[in-house]
PDB file of C-alpha atoms in Angstrom:
ATOM      1  CA  UNK A  60      22.181   0.190 -14.344  1.00 34.00           C
ATOM      2  CA  UNK A  61      19.133   2.503 -14.160  1.00 35.00           C
ATOM      3  CA  UNK A  62      17.372   3.166 -10.819  1.00 33.00           C
ATOM      4  CA  UNK A  63      14.246   1.355 -12.062  1.00 39.00           C
ATOM      5  CA  UNK A  64      16.381  -1.681 -12.949  1.00 38.00           C
ATOM      6  CA  UNK A  65      18.046  -1.630  -9.529  1.00 32.00           C
ATOM      7  CA  UNK A  66      14.726  -1.523  -7.663  1.00 38.00           C
ATOM      8  CA  UNK A  67      13.347  -4.325  -9.844  1.00 43.00           C
ATOM      9  CA  UNK A  68      16.442  -6.400  -9.035  1.00 40.00           C
ATOM     10  CA  UNK A  69      16.052  -5.765  -5.305  1.00 39.00           C
ATOM     11  CA  UNK A  70      12.373  -6.785  -5.398  1.00 43.00           C
ATOM     12  CA  UNK A  71      13.244  -9.921  -7.367  1.00 43.00           C
ATOM     13  CA  UNK A  72      16.035 -10.804  -4.927  1.00 43.00           C
ATOM     14  CA  UNK A  73      13.692 -10.468  -1.936  1.00 43.00           C
ATOM     15  CA  UNK A  74      11.091 -12.628  -3.671  1.00 46.00           C
ATOM     16  CA  UNK A  75      13.570 -15.363  -4.574  1.00 44.00           C
ATOM     17  CA  UNK A  76      15.116 -15.342  -1.098  1.00 45.00           C
ATOM     18  CA  UNK A  77      11.803 -15.642   0.770  1.00 46.00           C
ATOM     19  CA  UNK A  78      10.268 -18.231  -1.522  1.00 49.00           C
ATOM     20  CA  UNK A  79      13.499 -20.157  -1.927  1.00 48.00           C
ATOM     21  CA  UNK A  80      13.906 -20.457   1.830  1.00 44.00           C
ATOM     22  CA  UNK A  81      10.284 -21.533   2.189  1.00 46.00           C
ATOM     23  CA  UNK A  82      10.423 -24.157  -0.527  1.00 44.00           C
ATOM     24  CA  UNK A  83      13.787 -25.534   0.577  1.00 42.00           C
ATOM     25  CA  UNK A  84      12.543 -25.892   4.137  1.00 41.00           C
ATOM     26  CA  UNK A  85       9.204 -27.266   3.026  1.00 43.00           C
ATOM     27  CA  UNK A  86      10.813 -29.976   0.934  1.00 40.00           C
ATOM     28  CA  UNK A  87      12.235 -31.450   4.105  1.00 37.00           C
ATOM     29  CA  UNK A  88       9.179 -31.271   6.359  1.00 42.00           C
ATOM     30  CA  UNK A  89       5.969 -30.954   4.331  1.00 47.00           C
ATOM     31  CA  UNK A  90       3.591 -33.906   4.500  1.00 53.00           C
ATOM     32  CA  UNK A  91       0.377 -34.874   2.754  1.00 66.00           C
ATOM     33  CA  UNK A  92      -1.627 -32.277   4.697  1.00 82.00           C
ATOM     34  CA  UNK A  93      -3.319 -29.797   2.348  1.00 92.00           C
ATOM     35  CA  UNK A  94      -1.969 -26.397   3.255  1.00 97.00           C
ATOM     36  CA  UNK A  95      -4.690 -23.828   3.965  1.00 98.00           C
ATOM     37  CA  UNK A  96      -3.865 -20.146   3.601  1.00 98.00           C
ATOM     38  CA  UNK A  97      -6.203 -17.416   4.841  1.00 98.00           C
ATOM     39  CA  UNK A  98      -5.912 -13.787   3.804  1.00 98.00           C
ATOM     40  CA  UNK A  99      -7.911 -11.042   5.460  1.00 98.00           C
ATOM     41  CA  UNK A 100      -7.984  -7.804   3.449  1.00 98.00           C
ATOM     42  CA  UNK A 101      -8.835  -4.386   4.830  1.00 96.00           C
ATOM     43  CA  UNK A 102     -10.881  -3.943   1.650  1.00 94.00           C
ATOM     44  CA  UNK A 103     -11.346  -5.479  -1.785  1.00 96.00           C
ATOM     45  CA  UNK A 104     -13.065  -2.502  -3.404  1.00 91.00           C
ATOM     46  CA  UNK A 105      -9.675  -1.399  -4.710  1.00 90.00           C
ATOM     47  CA  UNK A 106      -7.717  -2.813  -7.644  1.00 93.00           C
ATOM     48  CA  UNK A 107      -4.522  -2.683  -5.570  1.00 94.00           C
ATOM     49  CA  UNK A 108      -5.854  -5.338  -3.198  1.00 96.00           C
ATOM     50  CA  UNK A 109      -7.601  -7.262  -5.979  1.00 96.00           C
ATOM     51  CA  UNK A 110      -4.186  -7.522  -7.669  1.00 97.00           C
ATOM     52  CA  UNK A 111      -2.817  -8.978  -4.428  1.00 98.00           C
ATOM     53  CA  UNK A 112      -5.668 -11.471  -4.255  1.00 98.00           C
ATOM     54  CA  UNK A 113      -5.034 -12.649  -7.816  1.00 98.00           C
ATOM     55  CA  UNK A 114      -1.307 -13.080  -7.146  1.00 98.00           C
ATOM     56  CA  UNK A 115      -1.998 -15.025  -3.953  1.00 98.00           C
ATOM     57  CA  UNK A 116      -4.492 -17.350  -5.621  1.00 98.00           C
ATOM     58  CA  UNK A 117      -2.051 -18.027  -8.453  1.00 97.00           C
ATOM     59  CA  UNK A 118       0.818 -18.757  -6.044  1.00 97.00           C
ATOM     60  CA  UNK A 119      -1.352 -20.955  -3.833  1.00 97.00           C
ATOM     61  CA  UNK A 120      -2.565 -22.904  -6.846  1.00 96.00           C
ATOM     62  CA  UNK A 121       1.041 -23.684  -7.789  1.00 95.00           C
ATOM     63  CA  UNK A 122       1.521 -25.072  -4.271  1.00 95.00           C
ATOM     64  CA  UNK A 123      -1.699 -27.075  -4.316  1.00 96.00           C
ATOM     65  CA  UNK A 124      -2.895 -25.066  -1.320  1.00 97.00           C
ATOM     66  CA  UNK A 125      -6.418 -24.016  -0.373  1.00 98.00           C
ATOM     67  CA  UNK A 126      -7.094 -20.285  -0.024  1.00 98.00           C
ATOM     68  CA  UNK A 127      -9.723 -18.501   2.069  1.00 98.00           C
ATOM     69  CA  UNK A 128     -10.220 -14.771   1.335  1.00 98.00           C
ATOM     70  CA  UNK A 129     -12.178 -12.256   3.432  1.00 98.00           C
ATOM     71  CA  UNK A 130     -12.940  -8.545   3.034  1.00 98.00           C
ATOM     72  CA  UNK A 131     -13.107  -6.441   6.225  1.00 98.00           C
ATOM     73  CA  UNK A 132     -14.542  -3.414   4.364  1.00 95.00           C
ATOM     74  CA  UNK A 133     -12.459  -1.150   6.626  1.00 92.00           C
ATOM     75  CA  UNK A 134     -14.265  -2.518   9.708  1.00 96.00           C
ATOM     76  CA  UNK A 135     -11.733  -3.865  12.207  1.00 97.00           C
ATOM     77  CA  UNK A 136     -14.431  -5.624  14.249  1.00 98.00           C
ATOM     78  CA  UNK A 137     -15.469  -7.534  11.116  1.00 98.00           C
ATOM     79  CA  UNK A 138     -11.837  -8.302  10.389  1.00 98.00           C
ATOM     80  CA  UNK A 139     -11.311  -9.810  13.843  1.00 98.00           C
ATOM     81  CA  UNK A 140     -14.460 -11.900  13.392  1.00 98.00           C
ATOM     82  CA  UNK A 141     -13.319 -12.983   9.911  1.00 98.00           C
ATOM     83  CA  UNK A 142      -9.950 -14.118  11.247  1.00 98.00           C
ATOM     84  CA  UNK A 143     -11.552 -16.014  14.120  1.00 98.00           C
ATOM     85  CA  UNK A 144     -13.779 -17.801  11.586  1.00 98.00           C
ATOM     86  CA  UNK A 145     -10.764 -18.708   9.417  1.00 98.00           C
ATOM     87  CA  UNK A 146      -8.978 -20.107  12.481  1.00 98.00           C
ATOM     88  CA  UNK A 147     -12.007 -22.300  13.154  1.00 98.00           C
ATOM     89  CA  UNK A 148     -11.795 -23.504   9.543  1.00 98.00           C
ATOM     90  CA  UNK A 149      -8.255 -24.709  10.155  1.00 98.00           C
ATOM     91  CA  UNK A 150      -5.960 -22.290   8.338  1.00 98.00           C
ATOM     92  CA  UNK A 151      -2.217 -22.932   8.636  1.00 98.00           C
ATOM     93  CA  UNK A 152      -1.009 -19.504   7.517  1.00 98.00           C
ATOM     94  CA  UNK A 153      -2.710 -16.128   7.939  1.00 98.00           C
ATOM     95  CA  UNK A 154      -1.786 -13.225   5.690  1.00 98.00           C
ATOM     96  CA  UNK A 155      -3.229 -10.195   7.437  1.00 98.00           C
ATOM     97  CA  UNK A 156      -3.778  -6.829   5.787  1.00 97.00           C
ATOM     98  CA  UNK A 157      -4.984  -4.768   8.774  1.00 96.00           C
ATOM     99  CA  UNK A 158      -7.903  -2.372   8.671  1.00 94.00           C
ATOM    100  CA  UNK A 159      -6.476  -0.900  11.897  1.00 92.00           C
ATOM    101  CA  UNK A 160      -2.945  -1.713  13.071  1.00 92.00           C
ATOM    102  CA  UNK A 161      -3.889  -1.504  16.759  1.00 94.00           C
ATOM    103  CA  UNK A 162      -7.455  -2.816  16.710  1.00 96.00           C
ATOM    104  CA  UNK A 163      -6.500  -6.006  14.883  1.00 97.00           C
ATOM    105  CA  UNK A 164      -4.290  -7.222  17.754  1.00 98.00           C
ATOM    106  CA  UNK A 165      -7.110  -9.416  19.091  1.00 98.00           C
ATOM    107  CA  UNK A 166      -7.058 -11.371  15.826  1.00 98.00           C
ATOM    108  CA  UNK A 167      -3.267 -11.719  15.943  1.00 98.00           C
ATOM    109  CA  UNK A 168      -3.423 -13.083  19.488  1.00 98.00           C
ATOM    110  CA  UNK A 169      -6.149 -15.557  18.528  1.00 98.00           C
ATOM    111  CA  UNK A 170      -4.049 -16.812  15.603  1.00 98.00           C
ATOM    112  CA  UNK A 171      -0.993 -17.176  17.820  1.00 98.00           C
ATOM    113  CA  UNK A 172      -2.943 -19.163  20.410  1.00 98.00           C
ATOM    114  CA  UNK A 173      -4.208 -21.478  17.653  1.00 98.00           C
ATOM    115  CA  UNK A 174      -0.699 -22.072  16.298  1.00 98.00           C
ATOM    116  CA  UNK A 175      -1.356 -20.219  13.041  1.00 98.00           C
ATOM    117  CA  UNK A 176       1.623 -18.547  11.345  1.00 98.00           C
ATOM    118  CA  UNK A 177       0.745 -14.882  10.810  1.00 98.00           C
ATOM    119  CA  UNK A 178       2.398 -12.470   8.390  1.00 98.00           C
ATOM    120  CA  UNK A 179       1.188  -8.876   8.185  1.00 98.00           C
ATOM    121  CA  UNK A 180       0.972  -7.613   4.607  1.00 98.00           C
ATOM    122  CA  UNK A 181       1.167  -3.981   3.458  1.00 96.00           C
ATOM    123  CA  UNK A 182       0.428  -2.623   6.963  1.00 93.00           C
ATOM    124  CA  UNK A 183       2.019  -3.707  10.241  1.00 94.00           C
ATOM    125  CA  UNK A 184      -0.203  -5.254  12.930  1.00 95.00           C
ATOM    126  CA  UNK A 185       0.135  -5.069  16.700  1.00 96.00           C
ATOM    127  CA  UNK A 186       0.721  -8.326  18.504  1.00 98.00           C
ATOM    128  CA  UNK A 187       2.914 -11.407  18.010  1.00 98.00           C
ATOM    129  CA  UNK A 188       3.028 -11.566  14.222  1.00 98.00           C
ATOM    130  CA  UNK A 189       5.617 -13.922  12.724  1.00 97.00           C
ATOM    131  CA  UNK A 190       6.642 -11.519  10.001  1.00 97.00           C
ATOM    132  CA  UNK A 191       5.846  -8.385   8.032  1.00 97.00           C
ATOM    133  CA  UNK A 192       6.142  -7.536   4.341  1.00 98.00           C
ATOM    134  CA  UNK A 193       5.351  -4.025   3.194  1.00 97.00           C
ATOM    135  CA  UNK A 194       6.447  -1.157   1.001  1.00 97.00           C
ATOM    136  CA  UNK A 195       8.952   1.431   2.099  1.00 98.00           C
ATOM    137  CA  UNK A 196       6.134   3.821   2.877  1.00 97.00           C
ATOM    138  CA  UNK A 197       8.264   6.611   4.325  1.00 98.00           C
ATOM    139  CA  UNK A 198      10.183   6.615   1.040  1.00 98.00           C
ATOM    140  CA  UNK A 199       6.898   6.663  -0.888  1.00 98.00           C
ATOM    141  CA  UNK A 200       5.759   9.825   0.873  1.00 98.00           C
ATOM    142  CA  UNK A 201       9.176  11.418   0.634  1.00 98.00           C
ATOM    143  CA  UNK A 202       9.639  10.745  -3.092  1.00 98.00           C
ATOM    144  CA  UNK A 203       6.185  12.041  -4.018  1.00 98.00           C
ATOM    145  CA  UNK A 204       6.443  15.237  -1.998  1.00 99.00           C
ATOM    146  CA  UNK A 205      10.028  15.984  -2.942  1.00 98.00           C
ATOM    147  CA  UNK A 206       8.961  15.741  -6.575  1.00 98.00           C
ATOM    148  CA  UNK A 207       5.966  17.988  -5.854  1.00 98.00           C
ATOM    149  CA  UNK A 208       8.206  20.598  -4.223  1.00 98.00           C
ATOM    150  CA  UNK A 209      10.574  20.534  -7.193  1.00 98.00           C
ATOM    151  CA  UNK A 210       7.693  21.036  -9.622  1.00 98.00           C
ATOM    152  CA  UNK A 211       6.565  24.017  -7.531  1.00 98.00           C
ATOM    153  CA  UNK A 212      10.073  25.474  -7.765  1.00 98.00           C
ATOM    154  CA  UNK A 213      10.435  25.139  -4.014  1.00 98.00           C
ATOM    155  CA  UNK A 214       7.652  27.495  -2.970  1.00 98.00           C
ATOM    156  CA  UNK A 215       3.910  27.567  -2.413  1.00 98.00           C
ATOM    157  CA  UNK A 216       1.060  26.235  -0.294  1.00 98.00           C
ATOM    158  CA  UNK A 217       0.546  22.473   0.000  1.00 98.00           C
ATOM    159  CA  UNK A 218      -2.249  20.421   1.608  1.00 98.00           C
ATOM    160  CA  UNK A 219      -2.118  16.792   2.758  1.00 98.00           C
ATOM    161  CA  UNK A 220      -4.900  14.203   2.410  1.00 98.00           C
ATOM    162  CA  UNK A 221      -4.464  11.714   5.279  1.00 97.00           C
ATOM    163  CA  UNK A 222      -6.122   8.294   5.692  1.00 94.00           C
ATOM    164  CA  UNK A 223      -6.966   5.392   8.013  1.00 86.00           C
ATOM    165  CA  UNK A 224      -4.897   4.831  11.207  1.00 82.00           C
ATOM    166  CA  UNK A 225      -2.420   2.222   9.997  1.00 83.00           C
ATOM    167  CA  UNK A 226       1.366   2.474  10.105  1.00 87.00           C
ATOM    168  CA  UNK A 227       1.955   2.814   6.323  1.00 91.00           C
ATOM    169  CA  UNK A 228      -0.301   5.860   6.124  1.00 94.00           C
ATOM    170  CA  UNK A 229       1.474   7.503   9.069  1.00 94.00           C
ATOM    171  CA  UNK A 230       4.830   6.749   7.441  1.00 96.00           C
ATOM    172  CA  UNK A 231       3.742   8.256   4.120  1.00 98.00           C
ATOM    173  CA  UNK A 232       2.675  11.445   5.873  1.00 98.00           C
ATOM    174  CA  UNK A 233       5.963  11.519   7.815  1.00 98.00           C
ATOM    175  CA  UNK A 234       7.976  11.054   4.627  1.00 98.00           C
ATOM    176  CA  UNK A 235       6.013  13.732   2.793  1.00 98.00           C
ATOM    177  CA  UNK A 236       6.351  16.182   5.660  1.00 98.00           C
ATOM    178  CA  UNK A 237      10.096  15.561   5.891  1.00 98.00           C
ATOM    179  CA  UNK A 238      10.518  16.250   2.176  1.00 98.00           C
ATOM    180  CA  UNK A 239       8.480  19.451   2.232  1.00 98.00           C
ATOM    181  CA  UNK A 240      10.292  20.680   5.357  1.00 98.00           C
ATOM    182  CA  UNK A 241      13.495  20.785   3.313  1.00 98.00           C
ATOM    183  CA  UNK A 242      12.033  23.675   1.299  1.00 98.00           C
ATOM    184  CA  UNK A 243      11.874  26.889   3.322  1.00 98.00           C
ATOM    185  CA  UNK A 244       9.272  28.479   1.040  1.00 98.00           C
ATOM    186  CA  UNK A 245       6.864  25.533   1.059  1.00 98.00           C
ATOM    187  CA  UNK A 246       4.024  25.860   3.591  1.00 98.00           C
ATOM    188  CA  UNK A 247       1.814  22.956   4.647  1.00 98.00           C
ATOM    189  CA  UNK A 248      -1.477  24.786   5.145  1.00 98.00           C
ATOM    190  CA  UNK A 249      -3.667  21.868   6.289  1.00 98.00           C
ATOM    191  CA  UNK A 250      -3.910  18.114   6.772  1.00 98.00           C
ATOM    192  CA  UNK A 251      -7.357  16.545   6.339  1.00 98.00           C
ATOM    193  CA  UNK A 252      -8.570  12.932   6.387  1.00 97.00           C
ATOM    194  CA  UNK A 253      -9.691  11.852   2.932  1.00 97.00           C
ATOM    195  CA  UNK A 254     -10.347   8.313   4.248  1.00 93.00           C
ATOM    196  CA  UNK A 255      -8.642   6.947   1.117  1.00 93.00           C
ATOM    197  CA  UNK A 256     -12.055   7.031  -0.572  1.00 94.00           C
ATOM    198  CA  UNK A 257     -12.762   8.732  -3.881  1.00 96.00           C
ATOM    199  CA  UNK A 258     -16.013  10.497  -2.986  1.00 97.00           C
ATOM    200  CA  UNK A 259     -14.973  11.588   0.493  1.00 98.00           C
ATOM    201  CA  UNK A 260     -11.567  12.782  -0.727  1.00 98.00           C
ATOM    202  CA  UNK A 261     -13.275  14.818  -3.442  1.00 98.00           C
ATOM    203  CA  UNK A 262     -15.493  16.571  -0.877  1.00 98.00           C
ATOM    204  CA  UNK A 263     -12.587  17.200   1.492  1.00 98.00           C
ATOM    205  CA  UNK A 264     -10.492  18.618  -1.360  1.00 98.00           C
ATOM    206  CA  UNK A 265     -13.320  20.938  -2.413  1.00 98.00           C
ATOM    207  CA  UNK A 266     -13.421  22.291   1.147  1.00 98.00           C
ATOM    208  CA  UNK A 267      -9.642  22.673   1.260  1.00 98.00           C
ATOM    209  CA  UNK A 268      -9.599  24.634  -1.983  1.00 98.00           C
ATOM    210  CA  UNK A 269     -12.372  26.935  -0.727  1.00 98.00           C
ATOM    211  CA  UNK A 270     -10.500  27.534   2.539  1.00 98.00           C
ATOM    212  CA  UNK A 271      -7.138  28.000   0.786  1.00 98.00           C
ATOM    213  CA  UNK A 272      -7.739  29.714  -2.568  1.00 97.00           C
ATOM    214  CA  UNK A 273      -3.982  30.104  -3.161  1.00 98.00           C
ATOM    215  CA  UNK A 274      -3.278  26.356  -2.841  1.00 98.00           C
ATOM    216  CA  UNK A 275      -0.494  25.167  -5.149  1.00 98.00           C
ATOM    217  CA  UNK A 276      -0.116  21.473  -4.405  1.00 98.00           C
ATOM    218  CA  UNK A 277      -1.728  18.463  -2.754  1.00 99.00           C
ATOM    219  CA  UNK A 278      -0.417  15.106  -1.540  1.00 99.00           C
ATOM    220  CA  UNK A 279      -2.806  12.170  -1.120  1.00 98.00           C
ATOM    221  CA  UNK A 280      -1.782   9.062   0.834  1.00 98.00           C
ATOM    222  CA  UNK A 281      -3.300   6.802  -1.828  1.00 97.00           C
ATOM    223  CA  UNK A 282      -4.350   6.881  -5.462  1.00 97.00           C
ATOM    224  CA  UNK A 283      -8.048   6.190  -4.966  1.00 95.00           C
ATOM    225  CA  UNK A 284      -8.317   9.262  -2.741  1.00 97.00           C
ATOM    226  CA  UNK A 285      -6.221  11.241  -5.196  1.00 98.00           C
ATOM    227  CA  UNK A 286      -8.630  10.442  -8.032  1.00 98.00           C
ATOM    228  CA  UNK A 287     -11.411  12.074  -6.025  1.00 98.00           C
ATOM    229  CA  UNK A 288      -9.137  15.005  -5.252  1.00 98.00           C
ATOM    230  CA  UNK A 289      -8.373  15.303  -8.968  1.00 98.00           C
ATOM    231  CA  UNK A 290     -12.068  15.794  -9.742  1.00 98.00           C
ATOM    232  CA  UNK A 291     -12.230  18.656  -7.234  1.00 98.00           C
ATOM    233  CA  UNK A 292      -9.044  20.235  -8.560  1.00 98.00           C
ATOM    234  CA  UNK A 293     -10.225  20.107 -12.166  1.00 98.00           C
ATOM    235  CA  UNK A 294     -13.622  21.546 -11.201  1.00 98.00           C
ATOM    236  CA  UNK A 295     -11.939  24.449  -9.426  1.00 98.00           C
ATOM    237  CA  UNK A 296     -10.064  25.513 -12.543  1.00 97.00           C
ATOM    238  CA  UNK A 297      -7.011  26.269 -10.400  1.00 98.00           C
ATOM    239  CA  UNK A 298      -3.426  25.255 -11.092  1.00 98.00           C
ATOM    240  CA  UNK A 299      -2.920  22.747  -8.268  1.00 98.00           C
ATOM    241  CA  UNK A 300      -0.390  19.961  -8.704  1.00 98.00           C
ATOM    242  CA  UNK A 301      -1.279  16.532  -7.275  1.00 99.00           C
ATOM    243  CA  UNK A 302       0.943  13.637  -6.164  1.00 99.00           C
ATOM    244  CA  UNK A 303       0.079  10.368  -4.476  1.00 98.00           C
ATOM    245  CA  UNK A 304       1.076   6.792  -3.616  1.00 98.00           C
ATOM    246  CA  UNK A 305       0.182   3.386  -5.148  1.00 97.00           C
ATOM    247  CA  UNK A 306       0.561   3.133  -8.932  1.00 97.00           C
ATOM    248  CA  UNK A 307      -3.141   2.383  -9.476  1.00 96.00           C
ATOM    249  CA  UNK A 308      -4.008   1.936 -13.190  1.00 96.00           C
ATOM    250  CA  UNK A 309      -6.479   4.854 -13.143  1.00 97.00           C
ATOM    251  CA  UNK A 310      -3.836   7.087 -11.581  1.00 98.00           C
ATOM    252  CA  UNK A 311      -1.272   6.039 -14.185  1.00 98.00           C
ATOM    253  CA  UNK A 312      -3.801   6.848 -16.914  1.00 98.00           C
ATOM    254  CA  UNK A 313      -4.549  10.251 -15.371  1.00 98.00           C
ATOM    255  CA  UNK A 314      -0.854  11.110 -15.094  1.00 98.00           C
ATOM    256  CA  UNK A 315      -0.414  10.468 -18.828  1.00 98.00           C
ATOM    257  CA  UNK A 316      -3.120  12.940 -19.864  1.00 97.00           C
ATOM    258  CA  UNK A 317      -1.705  16.189 -21.323  1.00 92.00           C
ATOM    259  CA  UNK A 318      -1.779  19.073 -18.829  1.00 94.00           C
ATOM    260  CA  UNK A 319      -3.105  16.798 -16.061  1.00 98.00           C
ATOM    261  CA  UNK A 320      -2.947  18.166 -12.518  1.00 98.00           C
ATOM    262  CA  UNK A 321      -1.903  14.656 -11.435  1.00 98.00           C
ATOM    263  CA  UNK A 322       1.869  14.703 -11.939  1.00 98.00           C
ATOM    264  CA  UNK A 323       3.270  11.630 -10.131  1.00 98.00           C
ATOM    265  CA  UNK A 324       2.649   8.666  -7.855  1.00 98.00           C
ATOM    266  CA  UNK A 325       5.039   6.583  -5.756  1.00 98.00           C
ATOM    267  CA  UNK A 326       4.258   3.128  -7.098  1.00 98.00           C
ATOM    268  CA  UNK A 327       4.002   0.025  -4.958  1.00 97.00           C
ATOM    269  CA  UNK A 328       4.271  -3.570  -6.174  1.00 97.00           C
ATOM    270  CA  UNK A 329       1.318  -5.519  -4.727  1.00 97.00           C
ATOM    271  CA  UNK A 330       2.024  -8.757  -6.607  1.00 97.00           C
ATOM    272  CA  UNK A 331       5.564  -8.903  -5.279  1.00 96.00           C
ATOM    273  CA  UNK A 332       4.390  -7.984  -1.800  1.00 97.00           C
ATOM    274  CA  UNK A 333       1.917 -10.828  -1.416  1.00 98.00           C
ATOM    275  CA  UNK A 334       4.219 -13.382  -3.056  1.00 97.00           C
ATOM    276  CA  UNK A 335       7.076 -12.455  -0.738  1.00 98.00           C
ATOM    277  CA  UNK A 336       4.628 -12.477   2.179  1.00 98.00           C
ATOM    278  CA  UNK A 337       3.494 -15.980   1.274  1.00 98.00           C
ATOM    279  CA  UNK A 338       7.097 -17.098   0.911  1.00 97.00           C
ATOM    280  CA  UNK A 339       7.911 -15.708   4.340  1.00 98.00           C
ATOM    281  CA  UNK A 340       4.805 -17.341   5.815  1.00 98.00           C
ATOM    282  CA  UNK A 341       5.768 -20.708   4.359  1.00 97.00           C
ATOM    283  CA  UNK A 342       9.301 -20.397   5.683  1.00 97.00           C
ATOM    284  CA  UNK A 343       8.080 -19.542   9.180  1.00 96.00           C
ATOM    285  CA  UNK A 344       5.388 -22.242   9.092  1.00 96.00           C
ATOM    286  CA  UNK A 345       7.892 -24.893   8.074  1.00 94.00           C
ATOM    287  CA  UNK A 346      10.357 -23.832  10.776  1.00 94.00           C
ATOM    288  CA  UNK A 347      13.046 -21.900   8.902  1.00 92.00           C
ATOM    289  CA  UNK A 348      15.267 -20.370  11.582  1.00 85.00           C
ATOM    290  CA  UNK A 349      16.954 -17.902   9.210  1.00 90.00           C
ATOM    291  CA  UNK A 350      13.803 -16.311   7.762  1.00 92.00           C
ATOM    292  CA  UNK A 351      13.759 -12.543   8.432  1.00 95.00           C
ATOM    293  CA  UNK A 352      11.178 -10.830  10.620  1.00 94.00           C
ATOM    294  CA  UNK A 353      10.545  -8.092   8.052  1.00 96.00           C
ATOM    295  CA  UNK A 354      11.039  -7.710   4.309  1.00 97.00           C
ATOM    296  CA  UNK A 355      10.706  -4.177   2.893  1.00 97.00           C
ATOM    297  CA  UNK A 356       9.630  -3.747  -0.721  1.00 97.00           C
ATOM    298  CA  UNK A 357      11.009  -0.834  -2.738  1.00 97.00           C
ATOM    299  CA  UNK A 358       8.801   1.835  -4.291  1.00 98.00           C
ATOM    300  CA  UNK A 359       9.383   3.855  -7.444  1.00 98.00           C
ATOM    301  CA  UNK A 360       8.281   7.358  -8.399  1.00 98.00           C
ATOM    302  CA  UNK A 361       6.251   7.269 -11.605  1.00 98.00           C
ATOM    303  CA  UNK A 362       5.929  10.592 -13.396  1.00 98.00           C
ATOM    304  CA  UNK A 363       4.565  11.334 -16.863  1.00 97.00           C
ATOM    305  CA  UNK A 364       7.744  10.116 -18.580  1.00 96.00           C
ATOM    306  CA  UNK A 365       7.592   6.699 -16.873  1.00 97.00           C
ATOM    307  CA  UNK A 366       3.831   6.190 -16.747  1.00 98.00           C
ATOM    308  CA  UNK A 367       3.417   4.728 -20.241  1.00 95.00           C
ATOM    309  CA  UNK A 368       5.664   1.762 -19.366  1.00 96.00           C
ATOM    310  CA  UNK A 369       4.373   1.081 -15.851  1.00 97.00           C
ATOM    311  CA  UNK A 370       1.824  -1.439 -14.622  1.00 93.00           C
ATOM    312  CA  UNK A 371       1.288  -3.634 -11.566  1.00 92.00           C
TER     313      UNK A 371
END
């Protein structure tokens, strides 16, 4: 069995387990109450999260559940307010994609006090959450940067584009750093915050290239930021190899272009993530005692050879 087939099987197994537990438990205890599911996103100006939203709405429709969606726009104060509003509207389950893992704790506490089942999605949240579903982000950073180091023949200068202060981003940086540290002739020359935004990441990358004219490689914590970095790299005319995390359609397209500086991304599976998160939320809401506290979702490195066959 190929690695890609194994990871697909693991993701499918996690999905079936979570949803199967939820539905089996729900059959015994569900009543005529219309289930209301709220999901608070850190942002919706990103196809990754839009893909999650679509998967959630489809799954909720199959359950006959109502869905309330909010967009924090990377503002944790707005996210807390959004969650408080959803609680007032009577949600049963909260799927929370934090804009700030620490700052969102107020919202988690409010949900707990109101008896709302809360599952953090994609990024962990401080406070008494009932569960967490997210990618293996350390692995995502490690796979991308190990591949980068191999493509650089184990030597050269590398820069890191950091992001917002949530656990997955920290884990991606940790994984990347660990991979690069295994190569004695690889030097991490700087780490800058690209804010996971295309325009800002482009500007930051331009400054990095000016400050480090011998730069050989760059790791971005997400694909949207990497697409801005790619513009700066191409404008510089320098041979700088770029790797990232997500599997965003634009990134996959860029990786497929001949002689592209963008060589690989560690792909996540947002549809699986939100479906498993909903399954876990249902199981917890309906009182399943065997439902796990956390469910990790595998990632897969997508290089030029695999890009043509990959999509979310």
